[in-house]
Short mmCIF file of C-alpha atoms in Angstrom, two decimals:
data_model
loop_
_atom_site.label_atom_id
_atom_site.label_comp_id
_atom_site.label_asym_id
_atom_site.label_seq_id
_atom_site.Cartn_x
_atom_site.Cartn_y
_atom_site.Cartn_z
CA MET A 272 89.22 33.84 -0.74
CA THR A 273 91.92 32.04 1.57
CA ARG A 274 92.50 28.24 1.28
CA VAL A 275 92.63 26.76 4.81
CA TYR A 276 93.87 23.18 4.95
CA GLY A 277 95.86 20.78 6.94
CA LEU A 278 95.71 18.35 9.97
CA LEU A 279 93.30 19.94 12.55
CA PHE A 280 93.31 16.82 14.87
CA GLU A 281 96.20 14.57 15.54
CA ASP A 282 93.70 11.73 16.75
CA ARG A 283 92.04 11.56 13.26
CA ARG A 284 88.71 12.19 14.41
CA SER A 285 86.07 12.93 11.71
CA GLY A 286 83.21 15.35 12.29
CA ILE A 287 81.95 18.82 11.52
CA LEU A 288 83.94 21.96 11.88
CA ALA A 289 81.56 25.09 12.51
CA VAL A 290 82.80 28.69 11.72
CA GLN A 291 81.27 31.73 12.41
CA PRO A 292 82.42 35.42 12.12
CA SER A 293 82.56 37.47 15.27
CA ALA A 294 80.87 40.33 13.39
CA PRO A 295 79.48 40.25 9.83
CA PHE A 296 81.67 41.81 7.10
CA PHE A 297 81.38 42.31 3.42
CA GLY A 298 81.55 38.97 1.31
CA CYS A 299 80.95 36.74 4.23
CA GLN A 300 77.95 34.92 5.72
CA ARG A 301 76.86 36.17 9.29
CA HIS A 302 75.51 32.68 10.00
CA GLU A 303 77.26 29.56 11.17
CA GLN A 304 78.81 27.51 8.29
CA HIS A 305 79.69 23.89 8.47
CA PHE A 306 82.70 22.07 6.96
CA GLU A 307 83.54 18.36 6.93
CA VAL A 308 86.47 17.03 8.91
CA ILE A 309 87.95 13.81 7.50
CA ASP A 310 90.49 11.86 9.64
CA GLY A 311 91.30 14.98 11.41
CA GLU A 312 92.11 16.95 8.23
CA ILE A 313 90.25 20.14 6.62
CA ASP A 314 90.51 21.66 3.24
CA ILE A 315 88.20 24.59 3.13
CA ASN A 316 87.89 28.20 1.85
CA LEU A 317 87.44 31.28 4.01
CA MET A 318 87.30 35.08 3.36
CA PRO A 319 90.28 36.95 5.05
CA THR A 320 89.40 38.50 8.18
CA PRO A 321 89.50 42.48 8.46
CA GLY A 322 90.96 44.15 11.41
CA GLY A 323 89.28 43.45 14.71
CA VAL A 324 87.23 40.55 13.26
CA PHE A 325 87.82 36.79 13.77
CA TYR A 326 86.20 33.56 13.21
CA ASN A 327 84.58 31.51 16.08
CA VAL A 328 85.54 27.82 15.39
CA GLY A 329 84.05 24.87 17.02
CA PHE A 330 83.79 21.10 16.52
CA LYS A 331 80.72 18.85 16.48
CA ASP A 332 80.29 15.05 15.84
CA LEU A 333 78.36 13.90 13.00
CA GLY A 334 74.55 13.97 13.72
CA ASP A 335 75.01 16.40 16.63
CA THR A 336 72.38 18.99 16.45
CA ARG A 337 72.98 20.73 19.76
CA ARG A 338 74.29 24.29 19.89
CA THR A 339 77.92 24.65 19.06
CA ASP A 340 80.52 25.38 21.52
CA PHE A 341 82.95 27.85 20.03
CA THR A 342 86.51 27.08 21.39
CA LEU A 343 88.91 28.67 18.86
CA ARG A 344 89.39 31.86 17.25
CA TRP A 345 90.93 32.22 14.04
CA ARG A 346 92.25 35.24 12.09
CA ILE A 347 92.73 34.49 8.34
CA PRO A 348 95.29 36.38 6.49
CA ASN A 349 94.78 37.74 2.96
CA ALA A 350 96.95 34.96 1.41
CA GLU A 351 96.44 32.17 -1.05
CA SER A 352 96.54 29.33 1.44
CA VAL A 353 97.21 28.51 5.06
CA ASP A 354 98.39 25.35 6.49
CA ILE A 355 97.07 24.83 10.03
CA THR A 356 99.04 21.51 10.46
CA PRO A 357 100.91 21.78 13.92
CA ASN A 358 104.74 21.78 13.38
CA SER A 359 104.05 22.18 9.64
CA LYS A 360 107.14 21.52 7.52
CA PRO A 361 109.48 24.34 6.16
CA LYS A 362 108.52 26.64 3.17
CA GLU A 363 110.65 24.47 0.59
CA GLN A 364 108.60 21.20 1.59
CA GLU A 365 105.28 22.74 1.84
CA THR A 366 104.41 22.43 -1.71
CA GLN A 367 105.24 18.71 -1.89
CA SER A 368 103.23 18.13 1.26
CA SER A 369 100.31 20.25 0.24
CA SER A 370 99.56 18.50 -2.82
CA SER A 371 99.63 15.12 -1.08
CA THR A 372 97.46 16.54 1.66
CA ILE A 373 94.95 17.87 -0.87
CA ASP A 374 94.90 14.65 -2.77
CA ARG A 375 94.43 12.64 0.59
CA VAL A 376 91.56 15.14 1.82
CA GLN A 377 89.90 14.84 -1.59
CA MET A 378 90.22 10.96 -1.88
CA ARG A 379 88.66 10.81 1.62
CA ARG A 380 85.71 13.18 0.75
CA LEU A 381 84.86 11.19 -2.41
CA THR A 382 85.02 7.96 -0.64
CA THR A 383 82.70 9.24 1.86
CA GLU A 384 80.29 10.74 -1.08
CA LEU A 385 80.77 7.36 -2.69
CA ALA A 386 79.55 5.52 0.45
CA ASP A 387 76.74 7.81 0.91
CA ALA A 388 75.54 7.39 -2.64
CA LEU A 389 75.90 3.55 -2.44
CA GLU A 390 73.86 3.55 0.83
CA CYS A 391 71.11 5.72 -0.85
CA VAL A 392 71.14 3.39 -3.80
CA ASP A 393 70.73 0.42 -1.66
CA ARG A 394 67.87 2.03 0.28
CA LEU A 395 66.15 2.98 -2.91
CA GLU A 396 66.58 -0.68 -4.20
CA ARG A 397 64.93 -1.82 -0.99
CA ASP A 398 62.09 0.45 -1.11
CA LEU A 399 61.68 -0.64 -4.84
CA GLU A 400 61.61 -4.21 -3.94
CA GLN A 401 59.00 -3.81 -1.31
CA ALA A 402 56.89 -1.61 -3.55
CA LYS A 403 57.14 -4.25 -6.28
CA ARG A 404 55.99 -6.98 -3.69
CA ARG A 405 53.15 -4.60 -2.53
CA GLU A 406 52.07 -4.37 -6.18
CA ALA A 407 52.10 -8.00 -6.78
CA ASP A 408 49.99 -8.64 -3.54
CA LEU A 409 47.58 -5.99 -4.50
CA THR A 410 47.44 -7.36 -7.99
CA SER A 411 46.75 -10.88 -6.60
CA LYS A 412 43.96 -9.59 -4.37
CA PHE A 413 42.34 -7.64 -7.16
CA GLU A 414 42.27 -10.79 -9.39
CA ALA A 415 40.96 -12.96 -6.71
CA HIS A 416 38.08 -10.34 -5.88
CA LYS A 417 37.44 -10.14 -9.59
CA ARG A 418 36.93 -13.95 -9.92
CA VAL A 419 34.56 -13.85 -6.91
CA VAL A 420 32.43 -11.01 -8.37
CA ASP A 421 32.40 -12.59 -11.88
CA THR A 422 31.19 -15.84 -10.25
CA ALA A 423 28.51 -14.09 -8.32
CA LEU A 424 27.32 -12.16 -11.34
CA GLU A 425 27.05 -15.41 -13.30
CA GLU A 426 25.10 -17.28 -10.65
CA ARG A 427 22.82 -14.30 -10.26
CA ASP A 428 22.06 -14.29 -14.19
CA ARG A 429 21.61 -18.06 -13.96
CA GLN A 430 18.97 -17.65 -11.17
CA ILE A 431 17.15 -14.89 -13.03
CA SER A 432 16.96 -16.86 -16.18
CA VAL A 433 15.38 -19.94 -14.31
CA LEU A 434 12.84 -17.79 -12.54
CA SER A 435 12.13 -16.08 -15.82
CA GLU A 436 11.23 -19.54 -17.18
CA GLN A 437 9.31 -20.85 -14.37
CA THR A 438 7.22 -17.86 -13.75
CA ALA A 439 6.65 -16.52 -17.34
CA PRO A 440 3.22 -14.49 -17.21
CA GLN A 441 0.53 -15.51 -19.34
CA ILE A 442 -1.19 -12.76 -21.25
CA LYS A 443 -5.04 -13.00 -21.45
CA THR A 444 -7.26 -10.49 -23.09
CA VAL A 445 -10.53 -9.79 -21.49
CA ILE A 446 -13.08 -7.57 -23.27
CA LYS A 447 -15.82 -6.03 -20.95
CA GLU A 448 -18.93 -4.10 -22.15
CA VAL A 449 -19.42 -1.34 -19.65
CA PRO A 450 -22.90 0.51 -20.23
CA VAL A 451 -22.70 4.36 -20.14
CA PRO A 452 -24.02 5.55 -16.81
CA PRO A 453 -27.62 6.54 -17.00
CA GLU A 454 -27.21 9.52 -14.78
CA PRO A 455 -26.38 12.26 -17.60
CA LEU A 456 -29.23 10.85 -19.62
CA GLU A 457 -31.73 11.04 -16.84
CA GLU A 458 -30.43 14.55 -15.77
CA ARG A 459 -31.04 15.59 -19.39
CA ILE A 460 -34.59 14.21 -19.46
CA GLU A 461 -35.49 15.87 -16.00
CA PHE A 462 -34.06 19.17 -17.59
CA LEU A 463 -36.32 18.94 -20.63
CA GLU A 464 -39.22 17.90 -18.53
CA ARG A 465 -38.67 21.07 -16.52
CA GLU A 466 -38.44 23.23 -19.44
CA VAL A 467 -41.64 21.97 -20.90
CA GLN A 468 -43.46 22.47 -17.58
CA ARG A 469 -42.06 25.97 -17.64
CA LEU A 470 -43.30 26.55 -21.15
CA ASN A 471 -46.78 25.27 -20.29
CA ASP A 472 -47.04 27.50 -17.32
CA ILE A 473 -46.08 30.48 -19.46
CA ASN A 474 -48.53 29.46 -22.01
CA ASP A 475 -51.32 29.17 -19.42
CA SER A 476 -50.41 32.49 -18.05
CA TYR A 477 -50.43 34.03 -21.40
CA TYR A 478 -54.07 32.61 -22.20
CA GLN A 479 -55.15 33.75 -18.93
CA SER A 480 -53.96 37.14 -19.73
CA VAL A 481 -55.82 37.14 -23.05
CA LEU A 482 -58.91 36.17 -21.46
CA GLU A 483 -58.86 38.74 -18.86
CA LEU A 484 -58.05 41.31 -21.63
CA HIS A 485 -61.13 40.12 -23.63
CA GLN A 486 -63.34 40.25 -20.49
CA LEU A 487 -62.47 43.72 -20.12
CA LYS A 488 -63.06 44.68 -23.70
CA LEU A 489 -66.41 43.14 -23.60
CA GLU A 490 -67.24 45.03 -20.47
CA ARG A 491 -66.12 48.24 -21.92
CA ALA A 492 -68.23 47.56 -25.16
CA GLN A 493 -71.38 46.71 -23.17
CA SER A 494 -70.92 49.81 -21.02
CA ALA A 495 -70.32 52.07 -24.12
CA HIS A 496 -72.91 50.36 -26.48
CA LEU A 497 -70.13 49.63 -28.92
CA PRO A 498 -69.97 46.75 -31.26
CA THR A 499 -68.67 43.67 -29.44
CA TYR A 500 -66.58 42.51 -32.40
CA VAL A 501 -63.01 42.47 -31.92
CA GLU A 502 -60.80 42.87 -34.70
CA GLU A 503 -57.98 40.39 -34.48
CA MET A 504 -55.60 38.95 -36.93
CA PRO A 505 -57.44 36.10 -38.34
CA GLY A 506 -56.11 32.53 -37.96
CA THR A 507 -54.06 33.30 -34.86
CA PRO A 508 -54.64 31.25 -31.66
CA GLN A 509 -55.69 34.30 -29.87
CA GLN A 510 -58.40 35.08 -32.55
CA ARG A 511 -59.73 31.43 -32.48
CA LEU A 512 -59.91 31.47 -28.66
CA ILE A 513 -61.96 34.97 -28.72
CA ASN A 514 -64.10 33.71 -31.33
CA LYS A 515 -64.95 30.55 -29.45
CA LEU A 516 -65.76 32.58 -26.47
CA ARG A 517 -68.18 34.83 -28.44
CA ALA A 518 -69.94 31.99 -29.76
CA LYS A 519 -70.97 30.88 -26.41
#
């Protein structure tokens, strides 16, 4: 790297020095680089340019974001340092002047950085103060809202307590005797009556069949001249009925 330093502008202007190689080469960035100019002086490091390659150099004011107009072409030799100050002093005085120039440039740079840092600190302090005021405002609003809510809840509880005392319900026990509906009992009675009637009908049909059978037996006995006595099991309803009929 070659140190390039010295007075670039005799009017002591400050701004940005834009440097871009005409063609990319090893060790050098192909994009535009920006360096600070303080009171017309620079102190930067650049790669020495190979043969056929040079640096396009342009100047921009601070905050200027437009496209850079390159007005100079620099070829940097492979040396330790290069002084670009117009009408620079002879070699024997270069060492003394270079040290003072470096110190002056560095002092200017540190002064600028310190001013920027102090401005940033002031801005942060202002933002912090605004944040504290906003926090205090929000805290005050929250406390006021909390007091309003607590008051409303207390009033609600008081009203509920008063209403509970005034309209306390009276508990009264009423015992009612409800008779069993007669429908199931009546249905049961009707069912039993129908069953009794059905059994009576079956019984009558049975006795009618027995009479018919006995009549047939009598007719057969008379036609065959057989004894009319019918052997049945004694003591049964059928036997009693037959014997009753024979007695007539």
